[in-house]
């Protein structure tokens, strides 16, 4: 009987508290879940609009003046902090609202809102159901936590897939851009003296604040665009417009043309002895390209403002006394031209080194641009060869002196160039050479020598430079010959036909790189050894 009297109150107590726990669970579980999700959603964004968020890493990390891409790291920081905020919201509601206030009031005989029960019976009932209320709230928190964990897991999975896709896009864009450069034969190199180094990626400057972005490409700072520290959006790919930004060499920090990296670069050094007519020939070749451009058969433009100023200064010299001043500086800056035919374009680097820089092997090794050479314009001043001058008689000697012959013969220049190019590039046998005999206006007036004809190589052999012709044919892969009067192609009284003739060596070398300019050249003459001659 005693056991029965103690069993039934316990059973009733458990039954009542079970019902209360179930009721509280059904009532509170959705509320807990909603609080967790709502708080997490609110905390995924900024805590307060317009106020610096301490969770956001400062810009300029990893030596790059830009904000990190949200998907790379910040999204995980936000998910972590937002998840903790959701957990804290449920914990606060459980500990402070249900355990610290509602359940505590019930255990003290008070109503959940705080007032004391009206009588002893009411107070006893309050104390009895306090256990059920606490248990129901606790179970609701656990259940809501499990559902919240599943929701967070789905969010993490979704974000991971999105981040992986963005990383794949970044890698794919970089791979496509690199493959495009490889297929087009684009090799970037600095055109400035003392540098000439290869460039993997130029330094780009922000147009707003001038900040230097050394790695402006798809990656951790953005896939298609990057946000500079000043807030300016910068495109990260060439198709997206990166080429419109000012670029500089990462090694010497000097300005580069915008087209670098977008079109194939062709490096052509103009090699010859001092006073052999290199600079005047370069001016004549550029004038010839401009002549074809005026006819609408070719596109030609200076790549930078510095190139415009350099050409203008050279033309002023030629318009004045008809002579170009001697090239100065041990290492030349490349004259950069954009040459196009149809849809194909080339960024042409023309190097004009002073003749003294090629007079000894050590000086030649300093001409590091030779390592990038896609071809060579070899300037031959036949009057500089002692064997040729010894054949001059009568007034021809005075005419030769008036032509200012080079102190070094073309054979010596060729031998030094051939040896050093093999050491610098290792591919001398595949380098085409356009050999240009200069000062033709003087040669045509000499009675002691035959007049240069359509076969310039045969003319060189006839005047005693056969070793040069044979050496070029043996050493280099492809050779072709011209005889040009640079004086007739430059200055105020320049002849349009002579200008186009002077441009042929450059056009032929550009044609070796795939530019379709063959129709602009005179008919080619092939000799039995397969070399191309003119």
Coordinates of C-alpha atoms in Angstrom, one line a residue:
X1 CA 0.0 0.0 0.0
X2 CA 2.8 2.3 0.8
X3 CA 4.5 1.5 -2.5
X4 CA 1.3 2.3 -4.3
X5 CA 1.0 5.6 -2.6
X6 CA 4.5 6.6 -3.6
X7 CA 4.3 5.2 -7.2
X8 CA 1.2 7.0 -8.4
X9 CA 2.4 10.5 -7.6
X10 CA 5.7 9.8 -9.3
X11 CA 4.0 8.4 -12.3
X12 CA 1.7 11.4 -12.5
X13 CA 4.7 13.7 -12.0
X14 CA 6.5 12.1 -14.9
X15 CA 3.5 12.0 -17.1
X16 CA 2.7 15.7 -16.6
X17 CA 6.3 16.8 -17.1
X18 CA 6.5 14.6 -20.2
X19 CA 3.5 16.4 -21.7
X20 CA 4.9 19.7 -20.7
X21 CA 8.3 18.8 -22.2
X22 CA 6.6 17.8 -25.5
X23 CA 4.6 21.0 -25.6
X24 CA 7.5 23.2 -24.9
X25 CA 9.6 21.2 -27.4
X26 CA 7.0 21.7 -30.2
X27 CA 6.7 25.4 -29.2
X28 CA 10.4 26.2 -28.8
X29 CA 12.2 24.1 -31.4
X30 CA 11.1 26.1 -34.4
X31 CA 11.9 29.3 -32.6
X32 CA 15.4 28.2 -31.8
X33 CA 16.0 27.0 -35.4
X34 CA 14.6 30.3 -36.7
X35 CA 16.9 32.3 -34.3
X36 CA 19.9 30.4 -35.4
X37 CA 19.2 30.8 -39.1
X38 CA 18.1 34.4 -38.9
X39 CA 21.2 35.4 -36.8
X40 CA 23.5 33.5 -39.2
X41 CA 22.0 35.2 -42.2
X42 CA 22.3 38.6 -40.6
X43 CA 25.9 38.0 -39.7
X44 CA 27.0 36.8 -43.1
X45 CA 26.9 40.4 -44.3
X46 CA 28.5 43.4 -42.5
X47 CA 27.5 43.8 -38.9
X48 CA 26.7 47.4 -39.6
X49 CA 26.5 49.1 -43.0
X50 CA 29.2 51.7 -43.6
X51 CA 31.3 50.7 -40.6
X52 CA 34.6 48.9 -40.8
X53 CA 34.1 45.2 -40.2
X54 CA 37.0 43.7 -38.1
X55 CA 36.5 40.3 -39.8
X56 CA 37.7 41.7 -43.1
X57 CA 41.4 41.4 -43.7
X58 CA 43.2 44.7 -44.6
X59 CA 44.0 45.3 -48.2
X60 CA 47.5 45.0 -49.5
X61 CA 48.3 41.5 -48.3
X62 CA 51.0 39.4 -50.0
X63 CA 52.6 42.5 -51.3
X64 CA 49.7 43.3 -53.7
X65 CA 47.8 46.6 -53.2
X66 CA 44.4 45.0 -53.7
X67 CA 41.5 43.6 -51.7
X68 CA 41.5 39.8 -51.5
X69 CA 38.8 38.1 -53.5
X70 CA 35.8 37.3 -51.3
X71 CA 35.6 33.7 -52.4
X72 CA 39.3 33.0 -51.6
X73 CA 39.3 33.4 -47.8
X74 CA 36.8 36.0 -46.5
X75 CA 33.7 33.8 -47.3
X76 CA 35.0 31.1 -44.9
X77 CA 35.7 33.7 -42.2
X78 CA 32.1 35.0 -42.6
X79 CA 30.6 31.5 -42.5
X80 CA 32.6 30.7 -39.4
X81 CA 31.7 33.9 -37.5
X82 CA 28.1 33.7 -38.7
X83 CA 27.7 30.1 -37.6
X84 CA 29.1 30.9 -34.1
X85 CA 26.7 33.8 -34.0
X86 CA 23.8 31.4 -34.7
X87 CA 25.0 29.0 -32.0
X88 CA 25.4 31.9 -29.5
X89 CA 21.8 33.1 -30.3
X90 CA 20.4 29.6 -29.4
X91 CA 22.6 29.3 -26.4
X92 CA 21.6 32.7 -25.1
X93 CA 17.9 31.9 -25.6
X94 CA 18.3 28.6 -23.8
X95 CA 20.5 29.7 -20.9
X96 CA 19.2 33.1 -20.2
X97 CA 15.6 33.0 -21.3
X98 CA 14.5 29.5 -20.6
X99 CA 16.9 28.2 -17.9
X100 CA 17.8 31.6 -16.3
X101 CA 14.3 33.1 -16.2
X102 CA 11.4 30.8 -17.1
X103 CA 12.6 27.6 -15.5
X104 CA 14.1 29.4 -12.6
X105 CA 10.8 31.2 -11.9
X106 CA 8.9 27.9 -12.0
X107 CA 11.2 26.3 -9.5
X108 CA 10.6 29.2 -7.2
X109 CA 6.8 28.8 -7.4
X110 CA 6.5 31.7 -9.7
X111 CA 4.7 32.0 -13.0
X112 CA 7.1 32.0 -16.1
X113 CA 6.7 35.8 -16.4
X114 CA 7.8 36.3 -12.8
X115 CA 4.7 36.9 -10.5
X116 CA 4.3 34.5 -7.5
X117 CA 1.6 31.9 -7.7
X118 CA -1.8 32.9 -6.1
X119 CA -1.8 30.1 -3.5
X120 CA 0.3 27.2 -2.3
X121 CA -1.3 24.7 -4.8
X122 CA -0.5 26.9 -7.8
X123 CA 3.0 27.3 -6.5
X124 CA 3.4 23.6 -6.1
X125 CA 2.1 23.0 -9.7
X126 CA 4.6 25.6 -11.0
X127 CA 7.5 23.8 -9.2
X128 CA 6.4 20.4 -10.6
X129 CA 6.2 21.5 -14.3
X130 CA 9.5 23.4 -14.1
X131 CA 11.3 20.1 -14.8
X132 CA 9.3 19.5 -18.0
X133 CA 9.8 23.0 -19.2
X134 CA 13.5 22.8 -18.7
X135 CA 13.8 19.4 -20.3
X136 CA 11.6 20.5 -23.3
X137 CA 13.7 23.6 -23.8
X138 CA 16.9 21.6 -23.7
X139 CA 15.7 19.0 -26.1
X140 CA 14.4 21.7 -28.5
X141 CA 17.9 23.3 -28.4
X142 CA 19.6 20.0 -29.2
X143 CA 17.1 19.3 -32.1
X144 CA 17.4 22.8 -33.5
X145 CA 21.2 22.5 -33.2
X146 CA 21.2 19.3 -35.3
X147 CA 19.0 20.9 -38.0
X148 CA 21.2 24.0 -37.9
X149 CA 24.3 21.9 -38.3
X150 CA 22.8 20.2 -41.4
X151 CA 21.9 23.6 -42.9
X152 CA 25.5 24.9 -42.2
X153 CA 26.9 21.7 -43.8
X154 CA 24.9 22.3 -46.9
X155 CA 26.0 25.9 -47.1
X156 CA 29.6 24.9 -46.7
X157 CA 29.3 22.3 -49.4
X158 CA 27.6 24.8 -51.8
X159 CA 30.2 27.5 -51.1
X160 CA 33.0 25.0 -51.5
X161 CA 31.6 24.0 -55.0
X162 CA 31.3 27.7 -55.9
X163 CA 34.9 28.5 -54.7
X164 CA 36.3 25.4 -56.5
X165 CA 34.5 26.6 -59.7
X166 CA 35.9 30.1 -59.4
X167 CA 39.4 28.7 -58.8
X168 CA 39.0 26.5 -61.8
X169 CA 37.9 29.5 -63.9
X170 CA 40.9 31.5 -62.7
X171 CA 43.3 28.7 -63.6
X172 CA 41.5 28.1 -66.9
X173 CA 41.7 31.8 -67.9
X174 CA 45.4 31.9 -67.1
X175 CA 46.0 28.7 -69.0
X176 CA 44.0 29.9 -72.0
X177 CA 45.9 33.2 -72.0
X178 CA 49.2 31.4 -71.7
X179 CA 48.3 29.0 -74.4
X180 CA 47.2 31.8 -76.7
X181 CA 50.6 33.6 -76.2
X182 CA 52.4 30.3 -76.9
X183 CA 50.4 29.6 -80.1
X184 CA 50.9 33.2 -81.4
X185 CA 54.6 33.1 -80.5
X186 CA 54.3 36.0 -78.0
X187 CA 57.5 36.4 -76.1
X188 CA 57.6 39.5 -73.9
X189 CA 60.9 41.3 -73.3
X190 CA 62.0 44.7 -72.1
X191 CA 63.0 47.2 -74.8
X192 CA 65.1 49.5 -72.5
X193 CA 68.9 49.7 -72.3
X194 CA 70.5 47.8 -69.5
X195 CA 67.5 45.5 -69.1
X196 CA 66.3 43.6 -72.1
X197 CA 65.1 40.8 -69.8
X198 CA 62.3 38.5 -70.5
X199 CA 59.0 39.4 -68.8
X200 CA 56.5 36.9 -67.6
X201 CA 53.9 39.5 -66.6
X202 CA 54.3 43.3 -66.8
X203 CA 53.6 45.5 -63.8
X204 CA 50.3 47.4 -64.2
X205 CA 49.5 50.7 -62.6
X206 CA 46.1 51.7 -61.3
X207 CA 44.7 54.6 -63.4
X208 CA 43.3 56.2 -60.2
X209 CA 46.0 56.0 -57.6
X210 CA 49.0 54.7 -59.5
X211 CA 49.5 51.7 -57.3
X212 CA 51.8 49.0 -58.8
X213 CA 50.1 45.6 -59.4
X214 CA 52.8 43.1 -60.0
X215 CA 50.5 40.1 -60.5
X216 CA 47.4 41.4 -62.3
X217 CA 46.0 38.1 -63.4
X218 CA 43.1 35.8 -62.3
X219 CA 43.8 34.4 -58.8
X220 CA 43.3 35.0 -55.1
X221 CA 42.6 38.8 -55.6
X222 CA 39.9 38.3 -58.2
X223 CA 39.0 36.2 -61.2
X224 CA 37.8 38.6 -63.8
X225 CA 38.5 41.8 -62.0
X226 CA 40.5 43.0 -58.9
X227 CA 39.7 45.8 -56.5
X228 CA 42.6 48.2 -55.9
X229 CA 43.2 49.6 -52.4
X230 CA 41.6 52.8 -53.7
X231 CA 38.5 51.0 -54.8
X232 CA 39.1 51.0 -58.5
X233 CA 38.1 47.8 -60.4
X234 CA 40.9 46.5 -62.6
X235 CA 40.5 43.9 -65.3
X236 CA 42.7 40.8 -64.7
X237 CA 42.7 39.3 -68.2
X238 CA 43.7 40.6 -71.7
X239 CA 40.3 39.8 -73.2
X240 CA 38.7 41.7 -70.4
X241 CA 40.7 44.8 -71.0
X242 CA 43.9 44.5 -68.9
X243 CA 45.9 45.7 -71.9
X244 CA 44.4 49.2 -71.6
X245 CA 46.2 49.8 -68.3
X246 CA 49.7 51.4 -68.1
X247 CA 52.3 48.7 -68.0
X248 CA 55.9 48.8 -66.8
X249 CA 58.8 46.3 -66.8
X250 CA 59.0 44.4 -63.5
X251 CA 62.8 44.5 -63.6
X252 CA 63.6 48.1 -64.4
X253 CA 60.2 49.7 -63.9
X254 CA 60.3 51.6 -67.2
X255 CA 57.2 52.1 -69.4
X256 CA 56.1 49.3 -71.8
X257 CA 53.7 49.5 -74.7
X258 CA 50.1 48.5 -74.0
X259 CA 50.2 46.0 -76.8
X260 CA 53.0 44.0 -75.2
X261 CA 51.6 40.5 -74.5
X262 CA 48.7 40.9 -76.9
X263 CA 50.6 40.5 -80.2
X264 CA 53.7 38.7 -81.2
X265 CA 56.9 40.7 -80.6
X266 CA 59.5 40.7 -83.3
X267 CA 63.1 41.7 -82.3
X268 CA 65.2 43.0 -85.2
X269 CA 68.6 44.5 -84.4
X270 CA 70.2 46.6 -87.2
X271 CA 73.8 45.7 -87.1
X272 CA 76.7 47.4 -88.8
X273 CA 79.9 49.3 -88.2
X274 CA 80.3 52.9 -87.2
X275 CA 79.2 55.3 -90.0
X276 CA 77.9 52.3 -92.1
X277 CA 74.5 54.0 -92.5
X278 CA 72.5 52.1 -89.9
X279 CA 70.5 55.0 -88.4
X280 CA 69.7 56.4 -91.8
X281 CA 68.7 53.0 -93.0
X282 CA 66.4 52.6 -90.0
X283 CA 64.8 55.9 -90.8
X284 CA 64.4 54.8 -94.4
X285 CA 62.8 51.5 -93.4
X286 CA 60.3 53.3 -91.1
X287 CA 59.6 55.8 -93.9
X288 CA 59.0 52.8 -96.3
X289 CA 56.5 51.2 -93.8
X290 CA 54.7 54.6 -93.6
X291 CA 54.6 54.7 -97.4
X292 CA 52.9 51.4 -97.6
X293 CA 50.6 52.5 -94.8
X294 CA 49.5 55.6 -96.8
X295 CA 48.7 53.3 -99.7
X296 CA 46.4 51.3 -97.4
X297 CA 48.3 48.1 -97.9
X298 CA 49.8 48.0 -94.4
X299 CA 49.2 49.3 -91.0
X300 CA 52.0 51.1 -89.1
X301 CA 52.0 53.2 -86.0
X302 CA 54.4 54.0 -83.1
X303 CA 53.8 52.0 -80.0
X304 CA 54.5 54.7 -77.5
X305 CA 54.8 58.5 -77.3
X306 CA 58.5 58.1 -76.8
X307 CA 58.8 56.4 -80.2
X308 CA 56.8 59.2 -81.9
X309 CA 59.3 61.8 -80.4
X310 CA 62.3 59.7 -81.3
X311 CA 61.2 59.5 -84.9
X312 CA 60.3 63.1 -85.1
X313 CA 63.8 64.1 -83.8
X314 CA 65.5 61.8 -86.4
X315 CA 63.4 63.2 -89.2
X316 CA 64.3 66.8 -88.2
X317 CA 68.0 65.8 -88.5
X318 CA 67.5 64.3 -91.9
X319 CA 65.4 67.3 -93.1
X320 CA 68.2 69.6 -92.0
X321 CA 71.6 68.5 -93.4
X322 CA 70.5 65.1 -94.8
X323 CA 72.7 63.2 -92.3
X324 CA 71.7 61.3 -89.1
X325 CA 73.8 62.0 -86.0
X326 CA 75.9 59.1 -84.8
X327 CA 74.2 56.7 -82.4
X328 CA 75.3 57.2 -78.8
X329 CA 75.0 54.9 -75.8
X330 CA 76.5 51.5 -75.3
X331 CA 73.1 49.9 -75.4
X332 CA 70.1 51.1 -77.5
X333 CA 66.5 51.5 -76.7
X334 CA 64.3 49.6 -79.1
X335 CA 62.2 51.7 -81.5
X336 CA 58.7 50.1 -81.2
X337 CA 56.3 50.0 -84.0
X338 CA 52.9 48.3 -84.5
X339 CA 52.8 46.7 -87.9
X340 CA 49.6 45.0 -89.2
X341 CA 48.5 43.3 -92.3
X342 CA 44.8 42.4 -92.3
X343 CA 44.0 40.9 -88.9
X344 CA 47.6 39.9 -88.1
X345 CA 49.7 42.3 -86.1
X346 CA 53.3 42.4 -84.9
X347 CA 55.0 44.6 -82.3
X348 CA 58.3 45.4 -84.0
X349 CA 61.4 46.1 -81.9
X350 CA 64.1 47.8 -84.0
X351 CA 67.4 48.1 -82.2
X352 CA 70.0 50.6 -83.5
X353 CA 73.3 50.0 -81.6
X354 CA 76.2 52.3 -82.1
X355 CA 78.9 50.7 -84.2
X356 CA 81.5 50.9 -81.4
X357 CA 79.4 48.4 -79.4
X358 CA 80.2 45.7 -81.9
X359 CA 84.0 46.2 -82.2
X360 CA 85.0 43.7 -79.6
X361 CA 83.5 40.5 -78.2
X362 CA 82.9 41.9 -74.7
X363 CA 80.9 44.8 -76.0
X364 CA 78.8 42.5 -78.2
X365 CA 78.0 40.4 -75.1
X366 CA 76.5 43.4 -73.5
X367 CA 73.9 43.6 -76.3
X368 CA 71.6 41.2 -74.6
X369 CA 68.7 42.0 -76.9
X370 CA 70.5 39.8 -79.5
X371 CA 69.4 36.8 -77.4
X372 CA 65.8 37.6 -78.4
X373 CA 66.5 38.3 -82.1
X374 CA 64.0 37.0 -84.5
X375 CA 66.1 38.2 -87.4
X376 CA 69.0 40.5 -88.1
X377 CA 69.4 43.4 -90.5
X378 CA 73.1 43.3 -91.4
X379 CA 74.2 46.7 -92.8
X380 CA 77.1 46.3 -95.3
X381 CA 79.1 49.4 -96.1
X382 CA 81.1 47.9 -99.0
X383 CA 83.3 51.0 -99.2
X384 CA 84.6 50.2 -95.7
X385 CA 86.3 47.0 -96.9
X386 CA 90.0 47.7 -97.7
X387 CA 89.9 45.3 -100.7
X388 CA 87.0 47.3 -102.2
X389 CA 88.7 50.7 -101.7
X390 CA 91.9 49.4 -103.2
X391 CA 90.1 49.0 -106.5
X392 CA 88.9 52.6 -106.7
X393 CA 90.7 54.9 -109.1
X394 CA 90.4 58.5 -110.3
X395 CA 87.7 60.5 -108.7
X396 CA 86.1 57.5 -107.1
X397 CA 88.4 57.7 -104.2
X398 CA 87.1 61.2 -103.4
X399 CA 83.5 60.1 -103.8
X400 CA 84.2 57.2 -101.4
X401 CA 85.7 59.5 -98.8
X402 CA 82.6 61.8 -99.1
X403 CA 80.4 58.9 -98.3
X404 CA 82.0 58.6 -94.9
X405 CA 82.9 54.9 -94.9
X406 CA 82.9 52.9 -91.8
X407 CA 86.4 52.4 -90.1
X408 CA 85.6 48.7 -89.9
X409 CA 84.9 46.4 -92.8
X410 CA 81.6 44.4 -93.0
X411 CA 83.5 41.1 -92.9
X412 CA 84.8 41.8 -89.4
X413 CA 81.4 42.9 -88.2
X414 CA 79.8 39.7 -89.6
X415 CA 82.4 37.4 -88.0
X416 CA 82.0 38.9 -84.6
X417 CA 78.2 38.9 -84.8
X418 CA 78.0 35.3 -85.9
X419 CA 80.2 34.1 -83.1
X420 CA 78.4 36.0 -80.3
X421 CA 74.9 35.2 -81.6
X422 CA 75.8 31.5 -81.4
X423 CA 76.9 32.0 -77.8
X424 CA 73.9 34.1 -76.9
X425 CA 71.1 32.2 -78.6
X426 CA 72.3 28.8 -79.6
X427 CA 70.0 29.0 -82.6
X428 CA 72.0 31.0 -85.1
X429 CA 71.3 28.5 -87.9
X430 CA 67.6 29.4 -87.7
X431 CA 67.9 33.2 -87.6
X432 CA 67.1 34.9 -90.9
X433 CA 69.4 37.7 -92.0
X434 CA 68.5 40.6 -94.3
X435 CA 71.7 41.9 -95.7
X436 CA 71.5 45.5 -96.9
X437 CA 74.2 47.2 -98.9
X438 CA 73.9 50.9 -98.1
X439 CA 75.0 54.1 -99.8
X440 CA 73.8 52.9 -103.2
X441 CA 73.5 56.4 -104.4
X442 CA 77.3 56.7 -104.1
X443 CA 78.0 53.2 -105.5
X444 CA 76.0 53.9 -108.6
X445 CA 78.3 56.8 -109.4
X446 CA 81.6 54.9 -109.1
X447 CA 83.1 54.0 -112.4
X448 CA 85.7 51.7 -110.9
X449 CA 83.1 49.2 -109.6
X450 CA 80.2 47.5 -111.3
X451 CA 76.8 49.0 -110.6
X452 CA 74.7 46.9 -108.1
X453 CA 72.2 44.9 -110.1
X454 CA 69.1 42.9 -109.2
X455 CA 71.4 40.2 -107.7
X456 CA 73.0 42.0 -104.8
X457 CA 74.8 38.9 -103.6
X458 CA 76.4 38.4 -107.0
X459 CA 77.5 42.1 -106.9
X460 CA 79.1 41.5 -103.5
X461 CA 81.1 38.6 -104.9
X462 CA 82.2 40.6 -107.9
X463 CA 83.7 43.4 -105.7
X464 CA 85.6 41.0 -103.5
X465 CA 83.1 40.2 -100.7
X466 CA 82.3 36.7 -101.7
X467 CA 83.5 35.4 -98.4
X468 CA 80.8 37.4 -96.7
X469 CA 78.1 35.9 -99.0
X470 CA 79.3 32.4 -98.5
X471 CA 79.7 32.9 -94.7
X472 CA 76.2 34.2 -94.4
X473 CA 74.8 31.3 -96.4
X474 CA 76.7 28.8 -94.3
X475 CA 76.1 30.3 -90.9
X476 CA 72.5 31.5 -90.9
X477 CA 69.3 29.8 -91.9
X478 CA 67.8 32.2 -94.5
X479 CA 69.4 35.1 -96.2
X480 CA 68.4 37.8 -98.7
X481 CA 70.2 40.8 -100.1
X482 CA 69.3 44.4 -101.0
X483 CA 71.1 47.5 -102.1
X484 CA 69.5 50.6 -100.8
X485 CA 70.1 54.4 -100.9
X486 CA 68.9 55.6 -97.5
X487 CA 69.6 59.3 -98.5
X488 CA 67.1 59.0 -101.4
X489 CA 64.5 57.5 -99.1
X490 CA 64.8 60.1 -96.3
X491 CA 64.7 63.8 -95.9
X492 CA 62.5 66.5 -97.5
X493 CA 63.1 65.2 -101.1
X494 CA 62.6 61.5 -100.3
X495 CA 61.4 59.3 -103.2
X496 CA 58.4 57.1 -102.5
X497 CA 59.7 54.2 -104.5
X498 CA 63.0 54.2 -102.7
X499 CA 61.2 54.3 -99.3
X500 CA 59.3 51.2 -100.2
X501 CA 62.4 49.5 -101.4
X502 CA 64.1 50.4 -98.1
X503 CA 61.2 48.8 -96.2
X504 CA 61.6 45.4 -98.0
X505 CA 64.3 44.0 -95.6
X506 CA 62.0 44.6 -92.6
X507 CA 58.9 43.3 -94.5
X508 CA 60.8 40.1 -95.5
X509 CA 61.9 39.5 -91.9
X510 CA 58.3 40.1 -90.7
X511 CA 57.1 37.7 -93.3
X512 CA 59.4 35.0 -91.7
X513 CA 57.2 35.4 -88.5
X514 CA 54.0 34.7 -90.4
X515 CA 52.9 38.3 -91.3
X516 CA 51.4 38.0 -94.8
X517 CA 53.5 40.7 -96.6
X518 CA 55.0 38.6 -99.4
X519 CA 52.9 40.5 -102.0
X520 CA 54.6 43.7 -101.0
X521 CA 58.1 42.3 -101.9
X522 CA 59.7 42.1 -105.4
X523 CA 59.7 38.7 -107.1
X524 CA 62.1 36.4 -105.2
X525 CA 65.0 34.8 -107.0
X526 CA 66.1 31.3 -105.8
X527 CA 69.5 30.0 -106.4
X528 CA 70.5 26.3 -106.5
X529 CA 71.4 26.0 -102.8
X530 CA 67.8 27.0 -101.8
X531 CA 68.8 30.3 -100.3
X532 CA 66.5 33.2 -101.1
X533 CA 68.3 36.1 -102.9
X534 CA 67.5 39.4 -104.4

